[in-house]
Amino acid sequence: MTLKDKTAIVTGSTSGIGLGLAEGFAAAGANVVINGFGDPAEIEAERARLDGLGDGTVVYDGADMSDPDAIEAFVKAAEAKFGGVDIVVNNAGIQTVEPVESFPKDRWDLIVAINMSSAFHTVRAALPGMKERGWGRVINIASAHGLVASPYKTAYVTAKHGIVGFTKTVALEAAQDGVTSNAICPGYVLTPLVEKQIPDTARSRGITEEEVKRDVLLAAQWTKKFVTVEQLAGVALFLCSDAAENITGVALPVDGGWTAA
Ligand code: NAD
């Protein structure tokens, strides 16, 4: 499929799933705004690589997804540069693994801000333009943890359940304007976010890191395989296709059967 002349913004796309989705959109010919933190030289190398993949232009914006004003400016800058934002992918996310009694208060606020509220701010800013042009796609990267819980992840599970509700509400509000709103709910993908929580989970549960992978991360994933970023990019592109025009308000698990059980 082609996304030529479409513009996508992908939050948190200097790494992991977001980078994979940005790559998929760039290869399909879209203009893409990548976003996120990291080493400036590495980000520029990725931006240049993505820019070479398709007909569109790929730019970087380092807006902080915990800052509502910065998020609004991020959307406005993309609209000014490309004449509109057609696809919003809310993907930026962080994690903390800690029992609720000792969960750091500042991490709760930050996780809710980045993993949930940032989606409200991007959509609030981008939806008027989508409605005006009569076409838009909101894709929220939730998680299997948007549908079911796991211990020690209160803020993350709360934010991901919240984003599923947000997804559905936007779907209803925009249904007659050519705009769909869906959530993708991945199971475990081996990205830096997951790699980082392996030692913490091992400590919280008193087990080895190998046991965390086998007995915790893949325990509920019936395929016994990690989901890949390429598979998620394929799903996101499908949601942008004409075939998906009537798919809206969905929280789509891509989780190896985790939430089926
Ligand atoms: P990752 O750590 O590899 O990437 C996270 C991205 O978010 C990075 O680009 C980072 O710079 C960016 N980011 C963090 N804080 C930011 C901020 N304040 N402003 C802007 N960007 C910020 O993580 P990932 O595994 O690729 O996760 C991406 C999304 O997918 C998250 O929302 C995560 O919850 C979700 N998810 C991941 C998995 C998994 O197994 N990896 C499973 C389900 C859902």
PDB file of C-alpha atoms and ligand atoms in Angstrom:
ATOM      1  CA  MET A   1       0.000   0.000   0.000  1.00  0.00           C
ATOM      2  CA  THR A   2       1.063   3.583  -0.446  1.00  0.00           C
ATOM      3  CA  LEU A   3       0.841   6.437   2.006  1.00  0.00           C
ATOM      4  CA  LYS A   4       2.236   8.934  -0.496  1.00  0.00           C
ATOM      5  CA  ASP A   5       1.143  12.500   0.360  1.00  0.00           C
ATOM      6  CA  LYS A   6       0.090  11.433   3.861  1.00  0.00           C
ATOM      7  CA  THR A   7       1.877  12.690   6.971  1.00  0.00           C
ATOM      8  CA  ALA A   8       2.379  10.602  10.107  1.00  0.00           C
ATOM      9  CA  ILE A   9       3.619  11.687  13.498  1.00  0.00           C
ATOM     10  CA  VAL A  10       4.954   8.891  15.696  1.00  0.00           C
ATOM     11  CA  THR A  11       5.686   9.757  19.324  1.00  0.00           C
ATOM     12  CA  GLY A  12       8.595   7.969  20.989  1.00  0.00           C
ATOM     13  CA  SER A  13      10.096   6.740  17.739  1.00  0.00           C
ATOM     14  CA  THR A  14      13.833   6.964  18.370  1.00  0.00           C
ATOM     15  CA  SER A  15      13.765   3.382  19.623  1.00  0.00           C
ATOM     16  CA  GLY A  16      11.878   0.093  19.673  1.00  0.00           C
ATOM     17  CA  ILE A  17       8.293  -0.154  18.433  1.00  0.00           C
ATOM     18  CA  GLY A  18       7.962   3.532  17.478  1.00  0.00           C
ATOM     19  CA  LEU A  19      11.070   3.355  15.316  1.00  0.00           C
ATOM     20  CA  GLY A  20       9.720   0.221  13.627  1.00  0.00           C
ATOM     21  CA  LEU A  21       6.380   1.907  12.936  1.00  0.00           C
ATOM     22  CA  ALA A  22       8.077   5.074  11.627  1.00  0.00           C
ATOM     23  CA  GLU A  23      10.157   2.866   9.336  1.00  0.00           C
ATOM     24  CA  GLY A  24       6.998   1.184   8.023  1.00  0.00           C
ATOM     25  CA  PHE A  25       5.319   4.528   7.314  1.00  0.00           C
ATOM     26  CA  ALA A  26       8.438   5.984   5.674  1.00  0.00           C
ATOM     27  CA  ALA A  27       8.836   2.911   3.458  1.00  0.00           C
ATOM     28  CA  ALA A  28       5.176   3.278   2.429  1.00  0.00           C
ATOM     29  CA  GLY A  29       5.918   6.805   1.176  1.00  0.00           C
ATOM     30  CA  ALA A  30       4.525   8.944   4.015  1.00  0.00           C
ATOM     31  CA  ASN A  31       6.117  12.043   5.452  1.00  0.00           C
ATOM     32  CA  VAL A  32       7.046  11.094   8.994  1.00  0.00           C
ATOM     33  CA  VAL A  33       7.890  13.103  12.090  1.00  0.00           C
ATOM     34  CA  ILE A  34       9.937  11.002  14.461  1.00  0.00           C
ATOM     35  CA  ASN A  35      10.196  11.954  18.121  1.00  0.00           C
ATOM     36  CA  GLY A  36      11.877  10.817  21.299  1.00  0.00           C
ATOM     37  CA  PHE A  37      15.051  11.064  23.314  1.00  0.00           C
ATOM     38  CA  GLY A  38      18.532   9.749  22.687  1.00  0.00           C
ATOM     39  CA  ASP A  39      21.964  10.561  21.359  1.00  0.00           C
ATOM     40  CA  PRO A  40      21.609  13.368  18.746  1.00  0.00           C
ATOM     41  CA  ALA A  41      24.055  11.768  16.291  1.00  0.00           C
ATOM     42  CA  GLU A  42      22.292   8.398  16.488  1.00  0.00           C
ATOM     43  CA  ILE A  43      18.884  10.043  16.039  1.00  0.00           C
ATOM     44  CA  GLU A  44      20.129  11.946  12.989  1.00  0.00           C
ATOM     45  CA  ALA A  45      21.547   8.732  11.497  1.00  0.00           C
ATOM     46  CA  GLU A  46      18.166   6.982  11.938  1.00  0.00           C
ATOM     47  CA  ARG A  47      16.294   9.988  10.549  1.00  0.00           C
ATOM     48  CA  ALA A  48      18.514  10.028   7.452  1.00  0.00           C
ATOM     49  CA  ARG A  49      18.113   6.256   6.999  1.00  0.00           C
ATOM     50  CA  LEU A  50      14.307   6.490   7.224  1.00  0.00           C
ATOM     51  CA  ASP A  51      14.286   9.517   4.922  1.00  0.00           C
ATOM     52  CA  GLY A  52      15.911   7.398   2.220  1.00  0.00           C
ATOM     53  CA  LEU A  53      13.303   4.620   2.375  1.00  0.00           C
ATOM     54  CA  GLY A  54      10.403   6.209   0.468  1.00  0.00           C
ATOM     55  CA  ASP A  55       9.095   9.245  -1.384  1.00  0.00           C
ATOM     56  CA  GLY A  56       8.195  11.204   1.745  1.00  0.00           C
ATOM     57  CA  THR A  57      10.335  13.385   3.984  1.00  0.00           C
ATOM     58  CA  VAL A  58      11.336  12.305   7.479  1.00  0.00           C
ATOM     59  CA  VAL A  59      12.071  14.943  10.114  1.00  0.00           C
ATOM     60  CA  TYR A  60      12.812  14.822  13.837  1.00  0.00           C
ATOM     61  CA  ASP A  61      11.125  16.784  16.628  1.00  0.00           C
ATOM     62  CA  GLY A  62      12.374  16.270  20.184  1.00  0.00           C
ATOM     63  CA  ALA A  63       9.170  17.404  21.948  1.00  0.00           C
ATOM     64  CA  ASP A  64       8.785  16.057  25.483  1.00  0.00           C
ATOM     65  CA  MET A  65       5.585  13.984  25.636  1.00  0.00           C
ATOM     66  CA  SER A  66       5.153  14.799  29.333  1.00  0.00           C
ATOM     67  CA  ASP A  67       4.653  18.507  28.486  1.00  0.00           C
ATOM     68  CA  PRO A  68       1.205  19.467  27.100  1.00  0.00           C
ATOM     69  CA  ASP A  69       2.408  22.776  25.602  1.00  0.00           C
ATOM     70  CA  ALA A  70       5.340  21.069  23.887  1.00  0.00           C
ATOM     71  CA  ILE A  71       2.965  18.429  22.469  1.00  0.00           C
ATOM     72  CA  GLU A  72       0.672  21.061  21.001  1.00  0.00           C
ATOM     73  CA  ALA A  73       3.656  22.849  19.456  1.00  0.00           C
ATOM     74  CA  PHE A  74       4.873  19.476  18.065  1.00  0.00           C
ATOM     75  CA  VAL A  75       1.581  18.902  16.220  1.00  0.00           C
ATOM     76  CA  LYS A  76       1.401  22.496  14.978  1.00  0.00           C
ATOM     77  CA  ALA A  77       4.986  22.313  13.671  1.00  0.00           C
ATOM     78  CA  ALA A  78       4.186  19.125  11.723  1.00  0.00           C
ATOM     79  CA  GLU A  79       1.056  20.733  10.274  1.00  0.00           C
ATOM     80  CA  ALA A  80       3.016  23.836   9.285  1.00  0.00           C
ATOM     81  CA  LYS A  81       5.784  21.809   7.639  1.00  0.00           C
ATOM     82  CA  PHE A  82       3.651  19.291   5.737  1.00  0.00           C
ATOM     83  CA  GLY A  83       0.264  21.032   5.418  1.00  0.00           C
ATOM     84  CA  GLY A  84      -1.526  18.648   7.773  1.00  0.00           C
ATOM     85  CA  VAL A  85      -1.200  15.600  10.000  1.00  0.00           C
ATOM     86  CA  ASP A  86      -3.132  12.566   8.730  1.00  0.00           C
ATOM     87  CA  ILE A  87      -1.871   9.794  11.007  1.00  0.00           C
ATOM     88  CA  VAL A  88      -1.168  10.161  14.715  1.00  0.00           C
ATOM     89  CA  VAL A  89       0.609   7.283  16.402  1.00  0.00           C
ATOM     90  CA  ASN A  90       0.744   7.614  20.179  1.00  0.00           C
ATOM     91  CA  ASN A  91       3.544   5.306  21.144  1.00  0.00           C
ATOM     92  CA  ALA A  92       5.860   7.069  23.637  1.00  0.00           C
ATOM     93  CA  GLY A  93       5.947   5.120  26.847  1.00  0.00           C
ATOM     94  CA  ILE A  94       7.989   4.367  29.941  1.00  0.00           C
ATOM     95  CA  GLN A  95       7.764   1.727  32.629  1.00  0.00           C
ATOM     96  CA  THR A  96       8.502   1.263  36.339  1.00  0.00           C
ATOM     97  CA  VAL A  97       8.222  -2.124  38.036  1.00  0.00           C
ATOM     98  CA  GLU A  98       7.601  -1.712  41.779  1.00  0.00           C
ATOM     99  CA  PRO A  99       5.007  -2.886  44.316  1.00  0.00           C
ATOM    100  CA  VAL A 100       2.207  -0.369  44.824  1.00  0.00           C
ATOM    101  CA  GLU A 101       3.194   0.436  48.435  1.00  0.00           C
ATOM    102  CA  SER A 102       6.663   1.610  47.402  1.00  0.00           C
ATOM    103  CA  PHE A 103       5.782   2.889  43.911  1.00  0.00           C
ATOM    104  CA  PRO A 104       7.535   6.284  43.545  1.00  0.00           C
ATOM    105  CA  LYS A 105       4.927   9.057  43.378  1.00  0.00           C
ATOM    106  CA  ASP A 106       6.799  11.034  40.736  1.00  0.00           C
ATOM    107  CA  ARG A 107       7.034   7.968  38.481  1.00  0.00           C
ATOM    108  CA  TRP A 108       3.257   7.459  38.755  1.00  0.00           C
ATOM    109  CA  ASP A 109       2.661  11.023  37.530  1.00  0.00           C
ATOM    110  CA  LEU A 110       5.226  10.728  34.730  1.00  0.00           C
ATOM    111  CA  ILE A 111       3.934   7.362  33.464  1.00  0.00           C
ATOM    112  CA  VAL A 112       0.342   8.615  33.395  1.00  0.00           C
ATOM    113  CA  ALA A 113       1.491  11.788  31.589  1.00  0.00           C
ATOM    114  CA  ILE A 114       3.627  10.082  28.920  1.00  0.00           C
ATOM    115  CA  ASN A 115       1.759   6.793  28.426  1.00  0.00           C
ATOM    116  CA  MET A 116      -1.778   8.208  28.572  1.00  0.00           C
ATOM    117  CA  SER A 117      -2.271  11.981  28.698  1.00  0.00           C
ATOM    118  CA  SER A 118       0.128  12.668  25.807  1.00  0.00           C
ATOM    119  CA  ALA A 119      -2.351  10.889  23.511  1.00  0.00           C
ATOM    120  CA  PHE A 120      -5.102  13.259  24.586  1.00  0.00           C
ATOM    121  CA  HIS A 121      -2.881  16.246  23.791  1.00  0.00           C
ATOM    122  CA  THR A 122      -1.766  15.024  20.335  1.00  0.00           C
ATOM    123  CA  VAL A 123      -5.296  14.053  19.295  1.00  0.00           C
ATOM    124  CA  ARG A 124      -6.801  17.244  20.698  1.00  0.00           C
ATOM    125  CA  ALA A 125      -4.412  19.235  18.498  1.00  0.00           C
ATOM    126  CA  ALA A 126      -4.518  17.073  15.351  1.00  0.00           C
ATOM    127  CA  LEU A 127      -8.193  16.066  15.136  1.00  0.00           C
ATOM    128  CA  PRO A 128      -9.572  19.372  13.800  1.00  0.00           C
ATOM    129  CA  GLY A 129      -7.299  19.148  10.726  1.00  0.00           C
ATOM    130  CA  MET A 130      -8.192  15.490  10.146  1.00  0.00           C
ATOM    131  CA  LYS A 131     -11.907  16.264  10.330  1.00  0.00           C
ATOM    132  CA  GLU A 132     -11.482  19.189   7.962  1.00  0.00           C
ATOM    133  CA  ARG A 133      -9.769  16.975   5.370  1.00  0.00           C
ATOM    134  CA  GLY A 134     -12.218  14.091   5.992  1.00  0.00           C
ATOM    135  CA  TRP A 135      -9.539  11.474   6.596  1.00  0.00           C
ATOM    136  CA  GLY A 136      -7.458  10.503   9.593  1.00  0.00           C
ATOM    137  CA  ARG A 137      -6.037   7.617  11.547  1.00  0.00           C
ATOM    138  CA  VAL A 138      -5.376   7.636  15.286  1.00  0.00           C
ATOM    139  CA  ILE A 139      -3.343   4.621  16.359  1.00  0.00           C
ATOM    140  CA  ASN A 140      -2.619   4.272  20.048  1.00  0.00           C
ATOM    141  CA  ILE A 141       0.004   1.771  21.089  1.00  0.00           C
ATOM    142  CA  ALA A 142      -1.587   0.419  24.249  1.00  0.00           C
ATOM    143  CA  SER A 143      -0.554  -3.039  25.440  1.00  0.00           C
ATOM    144  CA  ALA A 144      -1.952  -6.367  26.545  1.00  0.00           C
ATOM    145  CA  HIS A 145      -1.734  -4.449  29.834  1.00  0.00           C
ATOM    146  CA  GLY A 146      -4.510  -2.241  28.458  1.00  0.00           C
ATOM    147  CA  LEU A 147      -6.770  -5.300  28.743  1.00  0.00           C
ATOM    148  CA  VAL A 148      -5.399  -7.318  31.663  1.00  0.00           C
ATOM    149  CA  ALA A 149      -3.145  -6.577  34.650  1.00  0.00           C
ATOM    150  CA  SER A 150       0.161  -7.875  35.952  1.00  0.00           C
ATOM    151  CA  PRO A 151       1.513  -7.198  39.448  1.00  0.00           C
ATOM    152  CA  TYR A 152       3.999  -4.390  40.194  1.00  0.00           C
ATOM    153  CA  LYS A 153       2.959  -2.260  37.206  1.00  0.00           C
ATOM    154  CA  THR A 154       0.141  -0.155  38.664  1.00  0.00           C
ATOM    155  CA  ALA A 155       0.875   3.089  36.814  1.00  0.00           C
ATOM    156  CA  TYR A 156       1.526   1.372  33.481  1.00  0.00           C
ATOM    157  CA  VAL A 157      -1.558  -0.864  33.643  1.00  0.00           C
ATOM    158  CA  THR A 158      -3.708   2.089  34.723  1.00  0.00           C
ATOM    159  CA  ALA A 159      -2.435   4.296  31.892  1.00  0.00           C
ATOM    160  CA  LYS A 160      -2.835   1.544  29.289  1.00  0.00           C
ATOM    161  CA  HIS A 161      -6.403   0.752  30.389  1.00  0.00           C
ATOM    162  CA  GLY A 162      -7.064   4.499  30.218  1.00  0.00           C
ATOM    163  CA  ILE A 163      -5.776   4.806  26.687  1.00  0.00           C
ATOM    164  CA  VAL A 164      -8.110   2.025  25.548  1.00  0.00           C
ATOM    165  CA  GLY A 165     -11.050   4.059  26.868  1.00  0.00           C
ATOM    166  CA  PHE A 166      -9.708   7.178  25.194  1.00  0.00           C
ATOM    167  CA  THR A 167      -9.352   5.278  21.904  1.00  0.00           C
ATOM    168  CA  LYS A 168     -12.999   4.209  21.966  1.00  0.00           C
ATOM    169  CA  THR A 169     -14.307   7.655  22.856  1.00  0.00           C
ATOM    170  CA  VAL A 170     -12.387   9.364  20.037  1.00  0.00           C
ATOM    171  CA  ALA A 171     -13.678   6.656  17.661  1.00  0.00           C
ATOM    172  CA  LEU A 172     -17.272   7.616  18.446  1.00  0.00           C
ATOM    173  CA  GLU A 173     -16.672  11.345  18.263  1.00  0.00           C
ATOM    174  CA  ALA A 174     -14.867  11.162  14.888  1.00  0.00           C
ATOM    175  CA  ALA A 175     -16.833   8.321  13.293  1.00  0.00           C
ATOM    176  CA  GLN A 176     -18.623  10.449  10.713  1.00  0.00           C
ATOM    177  CA  ASP A 177     -15.561  12.449   9.727  1.00  0.00           C
ATOM    178  CA  GLY A 178     -13.500   9.752   8.013  1.00  0.00           C
ATOM    179  CA  VAL A 179     -11.288   9.373  11.071  1.00  0.00           C
ATOM    180  CA  THR A 180     -10.734   6.039  12.785  1.00  0.00           C
ATOM    181  CA  SER A 181      -9.251   5.555  16.247  1.00  0.00           C
ATOM    182  CA  ASN A 182      -7.825   2.211  17.291  1.00  0.00           C
ATOM    183  CA  ALA A 183      -5.457   0.786  19.848  1.00  0.00           C
ATOM    184  CA  ILE A 184      -2.896  -1.910  19.176  1.00  0.00           C
ATOM    185  CA  CYS A 185      -2.294  -4.049  22.260  1.00  0.00           C
ATOM    186  CA  PRO A 186       1.046  -5.820  21.883  1.00  0.00           C
ATOM    187  CA  GLY A 187       2.265  -8.618  24.067  1.00  0.00           C
ATOM    188  CA  TYR A 188       5.971  -8.607  24.855  1.00  0.00           C
ATOM    189  CA  VAL A 189       8.351  -7.198  22.260  1.00  0.00           C
ATOM    190  CA  LEU A 190      12.076  -7.351  23.008  1.00  0.00           C
ATOM    191  CA  THR A 191      12.814  -3.608  22.953  1.00  0.00           C
ATOM    192  CA  PRO A 192      14.928  -1.479  25.318  1.00  0.00           C
ATOM    193  CA  LEU A 193      11.799  -0.840  27.456  1.00  0.00           C
ATOM    194  CA  VAL A 194      11.405  -4.558  28.144  1.00  0.00           C
ATOM    195  CA  GLU A 195      15.131  -5.298  28.414  1.00  0.00           C
ATOM    196  CA  LYS A 196      15.371  -2.618  31.136  1.00  0.00           C
ATOM    197  CA  GLN A 197      12.635  -4.140  33.328  1.00  0.00           C
ATOM    198  CA  ILE A 198      14.118  -7.661  33.317  1.00  0.00           C
ATOM    199  CA  PRO A 199      16.608  -6.979  36.166  1.00  0.00           C
ATOM    200  CA  ASP A 200      13.912  -5.175  38.243  1.00  0.00           C
ATOM    201  CA  THR A 201      11.434  -8.015  37.770  1.00  0.00           C
ATOM    202  CA  ALA A 202      14.137 -10.538  38.678  1.00  0.00           C
ATOM    203  CA  ARG A 203      14.788  -8.591  41.894  1.00  0.00           C
ATOM    204  CA  SER A 204      11.083  -8.123  42.771  1.00  0.00           C
ATOM    205  CA  ARG A 205      10.373 -11.820  42.304  1.00  0.00           C
ATOM    206  CA  GLY A 206      13.705 -13.231  43.495  1.00  0.00           C
ATOM    207  CA  ILE A 207      14.418 -15.166  40.266  1.00  0.00           C
ATOM    208  CA  THR A 208      17.077 -15.059  37.527  1.00  0.00           C
ATOM    209  CA  GLU A 209      16.844 -12.928  34.381  1.00  0.00           C
ATOM    210  CA  GLU A 210      16.507 -16.034  32.173  1.00  0.00           C
ATOM    211  CA  GLU A 211      13.624 -17.178  34.371  1.00  0.00           C
ATOM    212  CA  VAL A 212      12.003 -13.739  33.943  1.00  0.00           C
ATOM    213  CA  LYS A 213      12.053 -14.166  30.149  1.00  0.00           C
ATOM    214  CA  ARG A 214      10.772 -17.737  30.165  1.00  0.00           C
ATOM    215  CA  ASP A 215       8.476 -17.850  33.193  1.00  0.00           C
ATOM    216  CA  VAL A 216       7.224 -14.247  33.405  1.00  0.00           C
ATOM    217  CA  LEU A 217       7.396 -12.477  30.035  1.00  0.00           C
ATOM    218  CA  LEU A 218       6.521 -15.425  27.802  1.00  0.00           C
ATOM    219  CA  ALA A 219       4.474 -17.286  30.415  1.00  0.00           C
ATOM    220  CA  ALA A 220       1.174 -15.925  29.106  1.00  0.00           C
ATOM    221  CA  GLN A 221       2.284 -15.626  25.479  1.00  0.00           C
ATOM    222  CA  TRP A 222       0.960 -18.925  24.127  1.00  0.00           C
ATOM    223  CA  THR A 223       3.067 -18.791  20.956  1.00  0.00           C
ATOM    224  CA  LYS A 224       6.186 -18.654  23.212  1.00  0.00           C
ATOM    225  CA  LYS A 225       7.529 -16.029  20.846  1.00  0.00           C
ATOM    226  CA  PHE A 226       8.139 -12.334  21.356  1.00  0.00           C
ATOM    227  CA  VAL A 227       6.084 -10.056  19.074  1.00  0.00           C
ATOM    228  CA  THR A 228       8.287  -8.203  16.557  1.00  0.00           C
ATOM    229  CA  VAL A 229       8.298  -4.514  15.627  1.00  0.00           C
ATOM    230  CA  GLU A 230       7.918  -5.514  11.962  1.00  0.00           C
ATOM    231  CA  GLN A 231       4.666  -7.321  12.774  1.00  0.00           C
ATOM    232  CA  LEU A 232       3.373  -4.239  14.602  1.00  0.00           C
ATOM    233  CA  ALA A 233       4.320  -1.992  11.666  1.00  0.00           C
ATOM    234  CA  GLY A 234       2.313  -4.309   9.417  1.00  0.00           C
ATOM    235  CA  VAL A 235      -0.731  -3.995  11.673  1.00  0.00           C
ATOM    236  CA  ALA A 236      -0.423  -0.187  11.811  1.00  0.00           C
ATOM    237  CA  LEU A 237      -0.202   0.018   8.005  1.00  0.00           C
ATOM    238  CA  PHE A 238      -3.277  -2.212   7.717  1.00  0.00           C
ATOM    239  CA  LEU A 239      -5.184   0.168  10.014  1.00  0.00           C
ATOM    240  CA  CYS A 240      -4.309   2.976   7.583  1.00  0.00           C
ATOM    241  CA  SER A 241      -5.600   1.038   4.558  1.00  0.00           C
ATOM    242  CA  ASP A 242      -9.025   1.371   2.904  1.00  0.00           C
ATOM    243  CA  ALA A 243      -9.858  -2.153   4.122  1.00  0.00           C
ATOM    244  CA  ALA A 244      -9.773  -0.823   7.691  1.00  0.00           C
ATOM    245  CA  GLU A 245     -12.105   2.117   7.073  1.00  0.00           C
ATOM    246  CA  ASN A 246     -14.827   0.531   9.209  1.00  0.00           C
ATOM    247  CA  ILE A 247     -12.528  -0.691  11.954  1.00  0.00           C
ATOM    248  CA  THR A 248     -12.746   1.886  14.712  1.00  0.00           C
ATOM    249  CA  GLY A 249     -12.830   1.855  18.491  1.00  0.00           C
ATOM    250  CA  VAL A 250     -11.001  -1.456  18.565  1.00  0.00           C
ATOM    251  CA  ALA A 251      -8.322  -2.570  21.044  1.00  0.00           C
ATOM    252  CA  LEU A 252      -6.536  -5.148  18.912  1.00  0.00           C
ATOM    253  CA  PRO A 253      -4.393  -7.677  20.770  1.00  0.00           C
ATOM    254  CA  VAL A 254      -1.161  -8.723  19.021  1.00  0.00           C
ATOM    255  CA  ASP A 255      -0.093 -10.873  21.913  1.00  0.00           C
ATOM    256  CA  GLY A 256       0.367 -14.515  20.934  1.00  0.00           C
ATOM    257  CA  GLY A 257      -2.931 -15.468  22.590  1.00  0.00           C
ATOM    258  CA  TRP A 258      -2.175 -13.881  25.998  1.00  0.00           C
ATOM    259  CA  THR A 259      -5.534 -12.128  26.443  1.00  0.00           C
ATOM    260  CA  ALA A 260      -7.525 -14.982  24.868  1.00  0.00           C
ATOM    261  CA  ALA A 261      -6.888 -17.241  27.824  1.00  0.00           C
TER     262      ALA A 261
HETATM  263  P1  NAD B   1      11.392   1.944  24.057  1.00  0.00           P
HETATM  264  O1  NAD B   1      11.911   2.282  25.417  1.00  0.00           O
HETATM  265  O2  NAD B   1      12.245   1.154  23.135  1.00  0.00           O
HETATM  266  O3  NAD B   1      10.968   3.284  23.316  1.00  0.00           O
HETATM  267  C1  NAD B   1      10.260   4.296  23.970  1.00  0.00           C
HETATM  268  C2  NAD B   1      10.352   5.551  23.145  1.00  0.00           C
HETATM  269  O4  NAD B   1       9.655   6.590  23.856  1.00  0.00           O
HETATM  270  C3  NAD B   1      11.785   6.044  22.943  1.00  0.00           C
HETATM  271  O5  NAD B   1      11.910   6.596  21.654  1.00  0.00           O
HETATM  272  C4  NAD B   1      11.905   7.144  24.008  1.00  0.00           C
HETATM  273  O6  NAD B   1      12.887   8.122  23.695  1.00  0.00           O
HETATM  274  C5  NAD B   1      10.513   7.713  23.943  1.00  0.00           C
HETATM  275  N1  NAD B   1      10.155   8.527  25.095  1.00  0.00           N
HETATM  276  C6  NAD B   1      10.240   8.216  26.408  1.00  0.00           C
HETATM  277  N2  NAD B   1       9.854   9.275  27.143  1.00  0.00           N
HETATM  278  C7  NAD B   1       9.513  10.253  26.269  1.00  0.00           C
HETATM  279  C8  NAD B   1       9.036  11.571  26.414  1.00  0.00           C
HETATM  280  N3  NAD B   1       8.836  12.132  27.627  1.00  0.00           N
HETATM  281  N4  NAD B   1       8.807  12.301  25.303  1.00  0.00           N
HETATM  282  C9  NAD B   1       9.016  11.772  24.068  1.00  0.00           C
HETATM  283  N5  NAD B   1       9.467  10.529  23.876  1.00  0.00           N
HETATM  284  C10 NAD B   1       9.706   9.785  24.962  1.00  0.00           C
HETATM  285  O7  NAD B   1       9.987   1.236  24.321  1.00  0.00           O
HETATM  286  P2  NAD B   1       9.071   0.282  23.399  1.00  0.00           P
HETATM  287  O8  NAD B   1       9.101  -1.064  23.987  1.00  0.00           O
HETATM  288  O9  NAD B   1       9.374   0.468  21.963  1.00  0.00           O
HETATM  289  O10 NAD B   1       7.630   0.869  23.765  1.00  0.00           O
HETATM  290  C11 NAD B   1       6.913   1.715  22.908  1.00  0.00           C
HETATM  291  C12 NAD B   1       5.445   1.681  23.308  1.00  0.00           C
HETATM  292  O11 NAD B   1       4.947   0.351  23.157  1.00  0.00           O
HETATM  293  C13 NAD B   1       5.194   2.085  24.762  1.00  0.00           C
HETATM  294  O12 NAD B   1       4.016   2.846  24.852  1.00  0.00           O
HETATM  295  C14 NAD B   1       5.016   0.750  25.446  1.00  0.00           C
HETATM  296  O13 NAD B   1       4.218   0.845  26.588  1.00  0.00           O
HETATM  297  C15 NAD B   1       4.320  -0.039  24.356  1.00  0.00           C
HETATM  298  N6  NAD B   1       4.418  -1.491  24.509  1.00  0.00           N
HETATM  299  C16 NAD B   1       5.635  -2.100  24.532  1.00  0.00           C
HETATM  300  C17 NAD B   1       5.681  -3.476  24.685  1.00  0.00           C
HETATM  301  C18 NAD B   1       6.977  -4.232  24.710  1.00  0.00           C
HETATM  302  O14 NAD B   1       6.954  -5.433  25.024  1.00  0.00           O
HETATM  303  N7  NAD B   1       8.100  -3.633  24.362  1.00  0.00           N
HETATM  304  C19 NAD B   1       4.500  -4.217  24.804  1.00  0.00           C
HETATM  305  C20 NAD B   1       3.289  -3.545  24.780  1.00  0.00           C
HETATM  306  C21 NAD B   1       3.268  -2.177  24.629  1.00  0.00           C
END
